[in-house]
Tab-separated table of C-alpha atoms in Angstrom:
chain	number	residue	atom	x	y	z
K	19	UNK	CA	33.776	110.657	-113.510
K	20	UNK	CA	30.740	109.059	-112.703
K	21	UNK	CA	29.655	107.570	-115.946
K	22	UNK	CA	32.495	105.001	-115.670
K	23	UNK	CA	29.563	102.314	-113.531
K	24	UNK	CA	28.848	102.474	-117.296
K	25	UNK	CA	31.526	99.764	-118.597
K	26	UNK	CA	33.369	98.634	-116.040
K	27	UNK	CA	31.415	96.653	-112.049
K	28	UNK	CA	33.267	96.189	-108.857
K	29	UNK	CA	31.652	92.117	-108.133
K	30	UNK	CA	28.558	93.103	-106.324
K	31	UNK	CA	28.073	95.917	-107.769
K	32	UNK	CA	25.012	97.154	-110.760
K	33	UNK	CA	25.540	99.776	-113.264
K	34	UNK	CA	23.049	102.365	-113.249
K	35	UNK	CA	18.915	100.497	-113.509
K	36	UNK	CA	17.220	101.210	-115.949
K	37	UNK	CA	19.763	98.969	-117.807
K	38	UNK	CA	18.388	95.950	-115.856
K	39	UNK	CA	14.684	97.312	-116.256
K	40	UNK	CA	14.435	97.006	-119.760
K	41	UNK	CA	15.681	93.766	-119.517
K	42	UNK	CA	13.664	93.518	-117.372
K	43	UNK	CA	11.007	93.445	-121.092
K	44	UNK	CA	13.280	91.799	-123.172
K	45	UNK	CA	9.899	89.242	-123.360
K	46	UNK	CA	7.019	92.341	-123.796
K	47	UNK	CA	6.288	93.063	-126.956
K	48	UNK	CA	6.312	96.462	-127.276
K	49	UNK	CA	10.570	96.490	-126.782
K	50	UNK	CA	11.352	93.867	-129.673
K	51	UNK	CA	12.632	96.396	-130.608
K	52	UNK	CA	15.176	96.248	-128.858
K	53	UNK	CA	16.624	92.726	-129.442
K	54	UNK	CA	17.336	92.394	-125.109
K	55	UNK	CA	17.595	89.610	-123.704
K	56	UNK	CA	18.397	88.514	-119.763
K	57	UNK	CA	21.285	91.503	-118.506
K	58	UNK	CA	23.628	88.536	-117.177
K	59	UNK	CA	24.083	88.369	-121.260
K	60	UNK	CA	25.314	92.204	-122.233
K	61	UNK	CA	29.269	93.078	-121.071
K	62	UNK	CA	27.958	95.941	-119.440
K	63	UNK	CA	25.374	94.403	-116.904
K	64	UNK	CA	26.895	91.178	-116.555
K	65	UNK	CA	30.787	92.343	-114.504
K	66	UNK	CA	29.221	93.239	-111.260
K	67	UNK	CA	27.128	89.551	-110.657
K	68	UNK	CA	24.300	91.240	-109.776
K	69	UNK	CA	21.339	90.729	-111.714
K	70	UNK	CA	18.697	90.934	-109.323
K	71	UNK	CA	19.227	92.704	-105.976
K	72	UNK	CA	16.886	91.665	-103.163
K	73	UNK	CA	12.990	93.587	-102.367
K	74	UNK	CA	13.692	95.010	-106.269
K	75	UNK	CA	11.093	93.855	-108.989
K	76	UNK	CA	12.514	95.530	-112.763
K	77	UNK	CA	9.115	94.771	-114.371
K	78	UNK	CA	7.971	96.940	-111.587
K	79	UNK	CA	9.799	99.821	-111.061
K	80	UNK	CA	10.074	100.350	-114.330
K	81	UNK	CA	7.155	100.865	-115.475
K	82	UNK	CA	7.041	103.575	-112.007
K	83	UNK	CA	10.168	105.092	-113.887
K	84	UNK	CA	7.332	104.793	-116.986
K	85	UNK	CA	5.200	107.577	-114.927
K	86	UNK	CA	8.253	109.708	-114.010
K	87	UNK	CA	8.700	110.301	-118.040
K	88	UNK	CA	5.625	111.233	-118.622
K	89	UNK	CA	5.125	113.700	-115.605
K	90	UNK	CA	8.748	115.240	-117.443
K	91	UNK	CA	6.569	115.505	-120.204
K	92	UNK	CA	8.650	112.800	-122.183
K	93	UNK	CA	6.333	110.988	-124.656
K	94	UNK	CA	6.194	108.633	-126.642
K	95	UNK	CA	8.390	108.217	-129.757
K	96	UNK	CA	11.478	110.093	-127.204
K	97	UNK	CA	10.734	107.303	-124.727
K	98	UNK	CA	11.598	105.126	-127.649
K	99	UNK	CA	14.574	107.790	-128.808
K	100	UNK	CA	15.840	106.900	-124.444
K	101	UNK	CA	15.594	103.549	-124.487
K	102	UNK	CA	17.056	101.826	-128.765
K	103	UNK	CA	20.697	104.216	-126.894
K	104	UNK	CA	20.010	102.878	-124.398
K	105	UNK	CA	19.092	99.409	-125.874
K	106	UNK	CA	22.828	100.049	-128.030
K	107	UNK	CA	25.643	100.938	-125.294
K	108	UNK	CA	24.542	96.892	-123.735
K	109	UNK	CA	24.507	95.977	-127.700
K	110	UNK	CA	27.919	98.385	-127.991
K	111	UNK	CA	29.918	96.314	-124.594
K	112	UNK	CA	28.911	92.613	-126.763
K	113	UNK	CA	31.128	93.909	-129.972
K	114	UNK	CA	33.851	91.543	-129.895
K	115	UNK	CA	37.083	93.252	-131.279
K	116	UNK	CA	40.103	91.150	-132.354
K	117	UNK	CA	43.174	91.939	-132.332
K	118	UNK	CA	45.512	91.767	-135.881
K	119	UNK	CA	49.146	91.657	-137.408
K	120	UNK	CA	51.497	91.212	-133.001
K	121	UNK	CA	48.560	94.070	-131.963
K	122	UNK	CA	49.484	96.722	-133.813
K	123	UNK	CA	45.916	97.331	-134.968
K	124	UNK	CA	42.434	95.332	-134.385
K	125	UNK	CA	38.953	94.803	-135.721
K	126	UNK	CA	35.456	94.078	-135.276
K	127	UNK	CA	34.672	90.125	-135.907
K	128	UNK	CA	32.830	89.403	-139.055
K	129	UNK	CA	29.847	88.596	-138.298
K	130	UNK	CA	29.114	90.683	-134.835
K	131	UNK	CA	25.777	90.881	-134.614
K	132	UNK	CA	25.936	93.498	-131.334
K	133	UNK	CA	27.519	96.154	-134.080
K	134	UNK	CA	24.770	94.318	-135.970
K	135	UNK	CA	21.748	95.858	-133.532
K	136	UNK	CA	23.696	98.957	-131.591
K	137	UNK	CA	23.696	100.610	-135.758
K	138	UNK	CA	20.430	99.957	-136.912
K	139	UNK	CA	18.801	100.669	-133.554
K	140	UNK	CA	21.540	104.740	-133.365
K	141	UNK	CA	20.328	104.316	-137.084
K	142	UNK	CA	24.247	104.411	-138.837
K	143	UNK	CA	25.925	103.174	-141.168
K	144	UNK	CA	27.709	99.360	-139.929
K	145	UNK	CA	30.190	99.811	-142.512
K	146	UNK	CA	31.862	103.173	-140.894
K	147	UNK	CA	31.384	101.569	-137.206
K	148	UNK	CA	33.115	99.031	-137.697
K	149	UNK	CA	35.951	101.498	-139.631
K	150	UNK	CA	36.002	104.826	-137.002
K	151	UNK	CA	35.811	101.738	-134.091
K	152	UNK	CA	39.365	100.525	-134.774
K	153	UNK	CA	40.532	103.888	-136.093
K	154	UNK	CA	41.564	106.995	-136.356
K	155	UNK	CA	42.072	110.307	-138.565
K	156	UNK	CA	45.284	111.851	-137.590
K	157	UNK	CA	45.764	115.214	-139.370
K	158	UNK	CA	49.254	117.013	-140.424
K	159	UNK	CA	50.456	119.670	-141.926
K	160	UNK	CA	49.478	118.631	-145.755
K	161	UNK	CA	47.449	114.768	-145.619
K	162	UNK	CA	44.834	112.970	-142.855
K	163	UNK	CA	46.708	109.511	-142.264
K	164	UNK	CA	43.644	106.935	-141.072
K	165	UNK	CA	45.861	104.725	-138.211
K	166	UNK	CA	45.037	102.121	-136.726
K	167	UNK	CA	44.534	101.097	-133.347
K	168	UNK	CA	45.179	98.085	-131.599
K	169	UNK	CA	42.949	96.353	-128.931
K	170	UNK	CA	42.880	98.103	-125.996
K	171	UNK	CA	43.227	101.234	-127.680
K	172	UNK	CA	40.039	99.962	-129.593
K	173	UNK	CA	38.187	99.348	-126.454
K	174	UNK	CA	38.945	102.198	-124.780
K	175	UNK	CA	37.695	103.741	-128.253
K	176	UNK	CA	34.390	101.763	-128.061
K	177	UNK	CA	34.031	102.408	-123.980
K	178	UNK	CA	34.490	106.100	-124.393
K	179	UNK	CA	31.363	106.217	-126.508
K	180	UNK	CA	29.529	104.260	-124.455
K	181	UNK	CA	30.351	106.808	-121.817
K	182	UNK	CA	29.191	109.228	-123.770
K	183	UNK	CA	26.542	108.362	-125.258
K	184	UNK	CA	25.168	107.963	-122.090
K	185	UNK	CA	26.862	111.847	-120.553
K	186	UNK	CA	24.482	112.965	-123.354
K	187	UNK	CA	21.149	111.306	-122.411
K	188	UNK	CA	21.536	111.932	-118.839
K	189	UNK	CA	22.551	115.795	-119.359
K	190	UNK	CA	19.532	115.081	-121.874
K	191	UNK	CA	16.607	113.686	-118.547
K	192	UNK	CA	18.757	115.803	-116.216
K	193	UNK	CA	17.640	119.431	-118.245
K	194	UNK	CA	14.200	118.158	-118.688
K	195	UNK	CA	13.703	117.337	-115.349
K	196	UNK	CA	14.924	121.274	-114.505
K	197	UNK	CA	12.515	122.547	-116.929
K	198	UNK	CA	9.560	121.208	-115.390
K	199	UNK	CA	11.008	122.285	-111.933
K	200	UNK	CA	11.675	125.946	-113.229
K	201	UNK	CA	9.707	128.515	-110.687
K	202	UNK	CA	8.500	130.916	-112.435
K	203	UNK	CA	9.960	133.665	-109.808
K	204	UNK	CA	13.171	134.706	-109.965
K	205	UNK	CA	14.617	132.827	-107.057
K	206	UNK	CA	17.423	134.401	-104.390
K	207	UNK	CA	18.395	130.980	-102.839
K	208	UNK	CA	18.436	127.091	-103.298
K	209	UNK	CA	18.095	124.092	-100.823
K	210	UNK	CA	20.915	121.733	-101.944
K	211	UNK	CA	21.013	117.969	-102.431
K	212	UNK	CA	24.469	116.250	-102.389
K	213	UNK	CA	24.047	112.456	-102.697
K	214	UNK	CA	28.479	112.667	-101.997
K	215	UNK	CA	30.554	109.673	-103.408
K	216	UNK	CA	31.741	107.177	-100.798
K	217	UNK	CA	35.096	106.583	-100.626
K	218	UNK	CA	36.141	103.833	-102.722
K	219	UNK	CA	38.909	100.810	-102.063
K	220	UNK	CA	38.662	97.350	-104.053
K	221	UNK	CA	40.576	94.491	-104.299
K	222	UNK	CA	42.607	96.220	-107.891
K	223	UNK	CA	42.217	100.579	-107.388
K	224	UNK	CA	42.404	101.559	-110.022
K	225	UNK	CA	41.673	105.966	-111.320
K	226	UNK	CA	38.020	105.908	-111.452
K	227	UNK	CA	38.588	105.648	-107.542
K	228	UNK	CA	41.650	107.623	-106.905
K	229	UNK	CA	39.275	111.113	-108.229
K	230	UNK	CA	36.343	109.106	-105.854
K	231	UNK	CA	38.638	109.549	-102.811
K	232	UNK	CA	40.368	113.133	-103.609
K	233	UNK	CA	36.894	114.458	-104.157
K	234	UNK	CA	35.723	113.299	-100.084
K	235	UNK	CA	38.923	113.646	-99.356
K	236	UNK	CA	38.180	117.876	-100.134
K	237	UNK	CA	35.147	117.071	-98.571
K	238	UNK	CA	36.228	115.447	-95.453
K	239	UNK	CA	37.826	118.910	-94.696
K	240	UNK	CA	34.806	120.110	-95.426
K	241	UNK	CA	33.729	118.341	-93.091
K	242	UNK	CA	36.064	118.428	-90.154
K	243	UNK	CA	36.151	122.523	-90.822
K	244	UNK	CA	32.419	122.606	-90.158
K	245	UNK	CA	32.349	121.106	-86.688
K	246	UNK	CA	34.855	122.578	-85.647
K	247	UNK	CA	33.888	125.990	-86.818
K	248	UNK	CA	29.920	124.714	-84.723
K	249	UNK	CA	31.818	123.002	-82.317
K	250	UNK	CA	34.044	127.173	-81.468
K	251	UNK	CA	30.506	128.719	-81.808
K	252	UNK	CA	29.464	126.614	-78.926
K	253	UNK	CA	33.034	127.458	-77.044
K	254	UNK	CA	32.402	131.327	-77.771
K	255	UNK	CA	28.717	131.655	-77.055
K	256	UNK	CA	29.075	129.924	-73.791
K	257	UNK	CA	31.757	131.869	-72.883
K	258	UNK	CA	34.082	128.775	-72.802
K	259	UNK	CA	38.397	128.811	-72.942
K	260	UNK	CA	38.420	126.378	-75.871
K	261	UNK	CA	41.860	127.568	-77.637
K	262	UNK	CA	43.926	124.770	-76.298
K	263	UNK	CA	41.335	122.600	-78.670
K	264	UNK	CA	43.896	121.180	-81.412
K	265	UNK	CA	42.656	120.454	-84.946
K	266	UNK	CA	44.623	118.791	-87.521
K	267	UNK	CA	42.983	118.820	-91.156
K	268	UNK	CA	44.367	116.436	-94.022
K	269	UNK	CA	45.707	119.490	-96.230
K	270	UNK	CA	48.773	117.692	-96.929
K	271	UNK	CA	47.292	114.737	-98.921
K	272	UNK	CA	45.188	117.722	-100.872
K	273	UNK	CA	48.708	119.587	-101.267
K	274	UNK	CA	49.895	116.072	-103.081
K	275	UNK	CA	47.572	115.056	-104.924
K	276	UNK	CA	46.827	118.581	-106.532
K	277	UNK	CA	47.654	121.560	-105.193
K	278	UNK	CA	51.214	122.043	-104.691
K	279	UNK	CA	53.333	121.769	-108.180
K	280	UNK	CA	54.780	118.138	-109.263
K	281	UNK	CA	51.359	117.338	-107.678
K	282	UNK	CA	49.778	113.747	-108.065
K	283	UNK	CA	46.649	115.024	-110.910
K	284	UNK	CA	49.647	117.263	-112.704
K	285	UNK	CA	51.588	114.379	-112.850
K	286	UNK	CA	49.365	112.597	-114.582
K	287	UNK	CA	48.348	115.326	-117.246
K	288	UNK	CA	51.842	115.999	-117.891
K	289	UNK	CA	52.620	112.144	-118.749
K	290	UNK	CA	49.358	112.190	-120.674
K	291	UNK	CA	49.663	114.649	-123.224
K	292	UNK	CA	52.938	113.347	-124.255
K	293	UNK	CA	52.729	111.040	-126.988
K	294	UNK	CA	54.753	108.311	-126.249
K	295	UNK	CA	53.478	108.842	-122.322
K	296	UNK	CA	53.422	105.218	-120.970
K	297	UNK	CA	52.079	104.235	-116.757
K	298	UNK	CA	54.506	103.522	-116.161
K	299	UNK	CA	56.732	106.240	-117.451
K	300	UNK	CA	53.644	107.776	-115.765
K	301	UNK	CA	54.625	106.425	-111.974
K	302	UNK	CA	58.575	106.333	-112.092
K	303	UNK	CA	57.764	110.485	-111.992
K	304	UNK	CA	54.966	109.875	-109.347
K	305	UNK	CA	57.775	108.051	-107.151
K	306	UNK	CA	60.732	110.222	-108.414
K	307	UNK	CA	58.464	113.387	-107.304
K	308	UNK	CA	56.665	112.388	-103.842
K	309	UNK	CA	58.271	108.710	-102.321
K	310	UNK	CA	59.852	110.727	-99.813
K	311	UNK	CA	55.724	112.142	-98.342
K	312	UNK	CA	54.841	110.767	-95.301
K	313	UNK	CA	51.439	110.154	-97.255
K	314	UNK	CA	52.859	108.073	-100.030
K	315	UNK	CA	53.281	104.583	-100.370
K	316	UNK	CA	55.503	103.507	-103.150
K	317	UNK	CA	55.824	100.029	-103.266
K	318	UNK	CA	59.651	97.332	-101.847
K	319	UNK	CA	59.290	96.022	-105.263
K	320	UNK	CA	58.973	97.719	-108.145
K	321	UNK	CA	57.649	94.926	-110.618
K	322	UNK	CA	55.027	96.335	-108.133
K	323	UNK	CA	52.730	98.530	-111.090
K	324	UNK	CA	51.067	100.480	-108.123
K	325	UNK	CA	50.893	103.721	-105.958
K	326	UNK	CA	50.101	103.713	-102.364
K	327	UNK	CA	47.650	106.845	-100.245
K	328	UNK	CA	47.436	107.033	-96.682
K	329	UNK	CA	44.267	108.632	-97.124
K	330	UNK	CA	42.329	109.742	-94.084
K	331	UNK	CA	40.077	106.909	-93.313
K	332	UNK	CA	42.430	103.851	-94.352
K	333	UNK	CA	45.557	103.394	-96.868
K	334	UNK	CA	44.542	102.917	-100.483
K	335	UNK	CA	47.177	100.798	-102.923
K	336	UNK	CA	45.510	101.665	-106.729
K	337	UNK	CA	47.024	100.193	-109.595
K	338	UNK	CA	48.764	102.107	-112.593
K	339	UNK	CA	47.707	100.281	-116.102
K	340	UNK	CA	45.396	102.055	-117.643
K	341	UNK	CA	45.455	105.905	-115.305
K	342	UNK	CA	46.954	107.444	-118.913
K	343	UNK	CA	43.987	106.275	-120.983
K	344	UNK	CA	41.467	106.888	-118.446
K	345	UNK	CA	42.356	110.667	-118.334
K	346	UNK	CA	42.531	111.183	-121.614
K	347	UNK	CA	38.981	109.516	-121.494
K	348	UNK	CA	39.453	110.291	-125.007
K	349	UNK	CA	36.415	110.080	-127.629
K	350	UNK	CA	37.239	109.770	-130.829
K	351	UNK	CA	36.094	113.223	-133.008
K	352	UNK	CA	36.050	110.541	-136.106
K	353	UNK	CA	33.424	108.665	-133.873
K	354	UNK	CA	31.563	112.116	-133.499
K	355	UNK	CA	30.933	113.385	-136.957
K	356	UNK	CA	29.692	109.255	-137.308
K	357	UNK	CA	27.085	109.839	-135.072
K	358	UNK	CA	26.037	113.127	-136.352
K	359	UNK	CA	25.435	110.675	-139.776
K	360	UNK	CA	22.522	108.903	-137.983
K	361	UNK	CA	19.005	109.480	-139.461
K	362	UNK	CA	17.780	109.561	-135.233
K	363	UNK	CA	16.978	113.162	-134.696
K	364	UNK	CA	17.444	112.465	-130.737
K	365	UNK	CA	20.584	111.301	-130.802
K	366	UNK	CA	21.816	113.744	-132.927
K	367	UNK	CA	20.850	116.615	-131.477
K	368	UNK	CA	22.397	115.190	-127.971
K	369	UNK	CA	25.386	115.998	-129.915
K	370	UNK	CA	24.888	119.386	-130.950
K	371	UNK	CA	26.828	120.849	-128.720
K	372	UNK	CA	30.299	118.612	-129.302
K	373	UNK	CA	29.981	119.160	-132.949
K	374	UNK	CA	29.773	123.673	-132.127
K	375	UNK	CA	32.564	123.435	-130.225
K	376	UNK	CA	34.923	122.385	-132.938
K	377	UNK	CA	37.606	118.776	-133.817
K	378	UNK	CA	40.446	121.713	-133.509
K	379	UNK	CA	39.051	122.603	-129.235
K	380	UNK	CA	38.552	119.093	-128.777
K	381	UNK	CA	41.834	118.395	-128.695
K	382	UNK	CA	42.788	121.400	-126.360
K	383	UNK	CA	39.639	119.580	-123.946
K	384	UNK	CA	41.107	119.395	-119.704
K	385	UNK	CA	41.793	115.374	-119.544
K	386	UNK	CA	39.070	114.055	-117.468
K	387	UNK	CA	40.942	114.121	-113.921
K	388	UNK	CA	41.569	118.793	-115.016
K	389	UNK	CA	37.405	118.399	-115.293
K	390	UNK	CA	37.206	117.062	-112.083
K	391	UNK	CA	39.510	118.674	-110.606
K	392	UNK	CA	37.627	121.741	-111.965
K	393	UNK	CA	33.830	120.804	-111.610
K	394	UNK	CA	34.949	119.540	-107.502
K	395	UNK	CA	36.713	122.781	-107.073
K	396	UNK	CA	32.930	124.491	-108.060
K	397	UNK	CA	31.573	122.129	-105.754
K	398	UNK	CA	33.028	123.487	-103.279
K	399	UNK	CA	33.418	126.756	-104.189
K	400	UNK	CA	30.002	126.867	-103.879
K	401	UNK	CA	29.556	124.594	-100.074
K	402	UNK	CA	31.771	127.439	-98.903
K	403	UNK	CA	28.794	129.377	-99.673
K	404	UNK	CA	25.819	128.267	-97.847
K	405	UNK	CA	24.752	126.727	-94.159
K	406	UNK	CA	25.111	122.440	-94.399
K	407	UNK	CA	23.895	120.344	-92.489
K	408	UNK	CA	24.961	116.318	-92.760
K	409	UNK	CA	22.909	113.229	-92.136
K	410	UNK	CA	25.433	110.494	-92.094
K	411	UNK	CA	23.795	106.655	-93.024
K	412	UNK	CA	25.659	103.832	-91.091
K	413	UNK	CA	23.816	100.412	-92.298
K	414	UNK	CA	24.004	97.780	-90.224
K	415	UNK	CA	25.066	94.992	-92.124
K	416	UNK	CA	24.910	94.180	-95.705
K	417	UNK	CA	22.035	91.830	-95.698
K	418	UNK	CA	19.072	93.917	-94.670
K	419	UNK	CA	17.947	92.229	-92.552
K	420	UNK	CA	16.854	93.263	-88.790
K	421	UNK	CA	18.483	92.722	-85.749
K	422	UNK	CA	21.914	91.955	-87.749
K	423	UNK	CA	24.805	93.712	-86.467
K	424	UNK	CA	27.909	93.456	-88.274
K	425	UNK	CA	30.268	95.595	-85.697
K	426	UNK	CA	33.109	95.711	-88.692
K	427	UNK	CA	31.035	96.580	-91.044
K	428	UNK	CA	29.778	99.496	-89.195
K	429	UNK	CA	33.383	100.209	-87.810
K	430	UNK	CA	34.303	100.276	-90.576
K	431	UNK	CA	31.467	103.416	-92.334
K	432	UNK	CA	31.905	105.533	-89.126
K	433	UNK	CA	35.714	105.438	-90.576
K	434	UNK	CA	35.818	106.445	-94.181
K	435	UNK	CA	32.473	108.675	-93.125
K	436	UNK	CA	34.376	110.619	-91.645
K	437	UNK	CA	32.736	110.189	-87.882
K	438	UNK	CA	36.237	110.189	-86.408
K	439	UNK	CA	37.115	113.285	-86.598
K	440	UNK	CA	34.474	114.587	-85.851
K	441	UNK	CA	34.937	112.587	-81.387
K	442	UNK	CA	38.865	113.554	-82.210
K	443	UNK	CA	37.309	117.213	-82.437
K	444	UNK	CA	34.906	116.175	-79.759
K	445	UNK	CA	37.338	114.684	-77.041
K	446	UNK	CA	39.930	117.746	-77.727
K	447	UNK	CA	37.764	119.744	-75.890
K	448	UNK	CA	34.531	119.228	-73.205
K	449	UNK	CA	33.384	115.977	-74.758
K	450	UNK	CA	30.905	115.694	-71.917
K	451	UNK	CA	28.282	118.309	-71.437
K	452	UNK	CA	25.152	118.269	-69.833
K	453	UNK	CA	22.394	121.501	-69.089
K	454	UNK	CA	22.849	123.697	-65.673
K	455	UNK	CA	19.185	121.083	-65.376
K	456	UNK	CA	19.759	118.372	-66.426
K	457	UNK	CA	23.070	117.849	-63.718
K	458	UNK	CA	20.789	119.286	-60.806
K	459	UNK	CA	18.828	116.518	-61.221
K	460	UNK	CA	20.819	113.815	-61.962
K	461	UNK	CA	23.781	114.408	-59.605
K	462	UNK	CA	22.507	117.637	-56.493
K	463	UNK	CA	22.204	113.855	-54.379
K	464	UNK	CA	25.686	114.227	-53.604
K	465	UNK	CA	26.432	117.020	-51.812
K	466	UNK	CA	23.833	118.291	-48.825
K	467	UNK	CA	21.736	120.761	-49.288
K	468	UNK	CA	21.043	121.258	-53.029
K	469	UNK	CA	17.014	120.860	-53.579
K	470	UNK	CA	15.881	120.118	-57.655
K	471	UNK	CA	16.305	122.476	-60.696
K	472	UNK	CA	12.820	124.469	-60.166
K	473	UNK	CA	13.582	125.496	-56.715
K	474	UNK	CA	17.371	126.529	-57.689
K	475	UNK	CA	20.209	128.499	-59.421
K	476	UNK	CA	21.092	125.578	-60.305
K	477	UNK	CA	24.786	126.829	-61.282
K	478	UNK	CA	25.717	128.699	-59.347
K	479	UNK	CA	24.027	124.705	-57.433
K	480	UNK	CA	26.378	123.107	-60.149
K	481	UNK	CA	29.534	124.865	-59.482
K	482	UNK	CA	28.724	123.639	-55.629
K	483	UNK	CA	29.017	119.907	-56.479
K	484	UNK	CA	31.514	120.364	-59.374
K	485	UNK	CA	33.947	121.855	-56.885
K	486	UNK	CA	32.972	119.312	-53.522
K	487	UNK	CA	33.065	116.175	-56.453
K	488	UNK	CA	35.571	117.098	-59.472
K	489	UNK	CA	37.567	119.483	-57.520
K	490	UNK	CA	40.880	121.199	-59.074
K	491	UNK	CA	39.612	118.047	-62.512
K	492	UNK	CA	39.565	120.106	-66.479
K	493	UNK	CA	35.949	121.367	-66.108
K	494	UNK	CA	34.468	124.112	-66.767
K	495	UNK	CA	31.654	126.317	-66.090
K	496	UNK	CA	29.072	127.650	-69.088
C-alpha cells in the first residue's frame, strides 16, 4: 500500500527521497548513464511540487546514502543496478500513452524517448515493452488471445509495473539490512519500532486513504484499549472503585469495514472479481448494504460518485473512481515474463520468487485490499503479544519555525492521533491525582493542625483535608 507514493503524491508531498537524491546528481558525470534531469521534469516526482524542502540538501543526503550502502555491504555493481532501476521507474512515469480507436485500445507514442531510456537501463527489448504495456494475453480453452488495453487500463498497467519494481527493490534492501543486523546467537525477544500511518483526509480521497484510515481505526482501538487497561491496573493497584468508567471503542466501524458479513472490503473484493464489475456498481452495493449504518454517509445526490465514513478522527468522503483497479492492483504477467528476458541479472533476481509462483497462482492472489487486511491482522496479533510504549509527535507549525504555534494544526493532530479518546477515558474516572506527600505540602494550609509531609501521616491528613474542604464531592483515597 505504501508504494502508491511511487506514482502519486498529494500537494506538498514528496515521492521517496532517493528519487530526488538521484536527480540532484544530474550534472555529475559519474551518473550520466542514468539520463536524469531535475525532479520537476518527471511525472513521478513533480506532482507534489516539492522538489526542494527546507533544511534538506539532497546532494549531501545522497552522499550519506552511499555511506549507508557501504556499511550494508552493497557493492558498486549493486549500487549501479539499484540506481538504474530507480531511474528507469522515473523514465517509465514519463512514457506517453495515447488513446486509440474510441478508447478501445492504446499505444506508446511513436517517438517517445522515455521508453527507450527506460529499456536501456533495464536491458529489456523496447518493442516488447511497447507491446505489453498496452496489451495483455487472455488464455481460453483452446488458444491464447492478445487483447488491447484502453488508455486507463494501460496507465494502471504502467503504474503497477513501477510500484512492483520499487516494491521488489525495497524488499531486497530490507533483506540486506536484516542480514547485516542478524545476531549470531538465537534470540527469544525483540524490540520493534512501528512508525504508523497518520490519519489521512485530502480534497480527494481514494482507495489508499481508505486503507490507511482503516489501519488507523485498528491502531486507535488498540491504543485506547491499552490506555483503558493501564487505567484499570492503576485503579486496582490503588484499590479504587473504577467500575463506573464507561469504555467506548470504535468496534462498530471496524465491523462495517472488515468484520461482519457484506463488509465494505468484502463488497469491494467481490466486485473486483466480476469481469463486468465497475466502480459505480460497487458504490451501489455499498449504499445498499450500509446506508442505514450510523458510521456510513451516503451522498444526497446520485451524481456524487463517493461514500463517506465517520472515523474516530472525523468524517471522510471517499471518491469511488479507481477503487476496483487499485484493489486488483493488476501487475501484468506478460510484463513479468518480459522482465525475465532482461540482461540485467540484478533485476531478474528481484523477481525470481514471483516467477516461481507461476501465472495461474498469481491470478488467485488476494486483492490488494485483502492483502492489506491480512497484513494488518498479523500486525495487530503481534502488537497484542507485546508490551507497547507510545510516542506521540505533535508539530507546532508547518514551517519548522520556532515560536510559532498553530492552534488549529495542533488540535487537528491531537484529534487524529487519538489523544481526545485518551483524555475522555481519564476524565471518566479521576483525572486529578496527587501523591499524598505532594497533596499535604500543597493543601495543608486549608485546615488547621496539619504539619509538613515529612512530619505527618500523609494519608490520614489527606483524608481530613478532603473531608473538611470537599465534603460529599466525588473523590477517593488510594
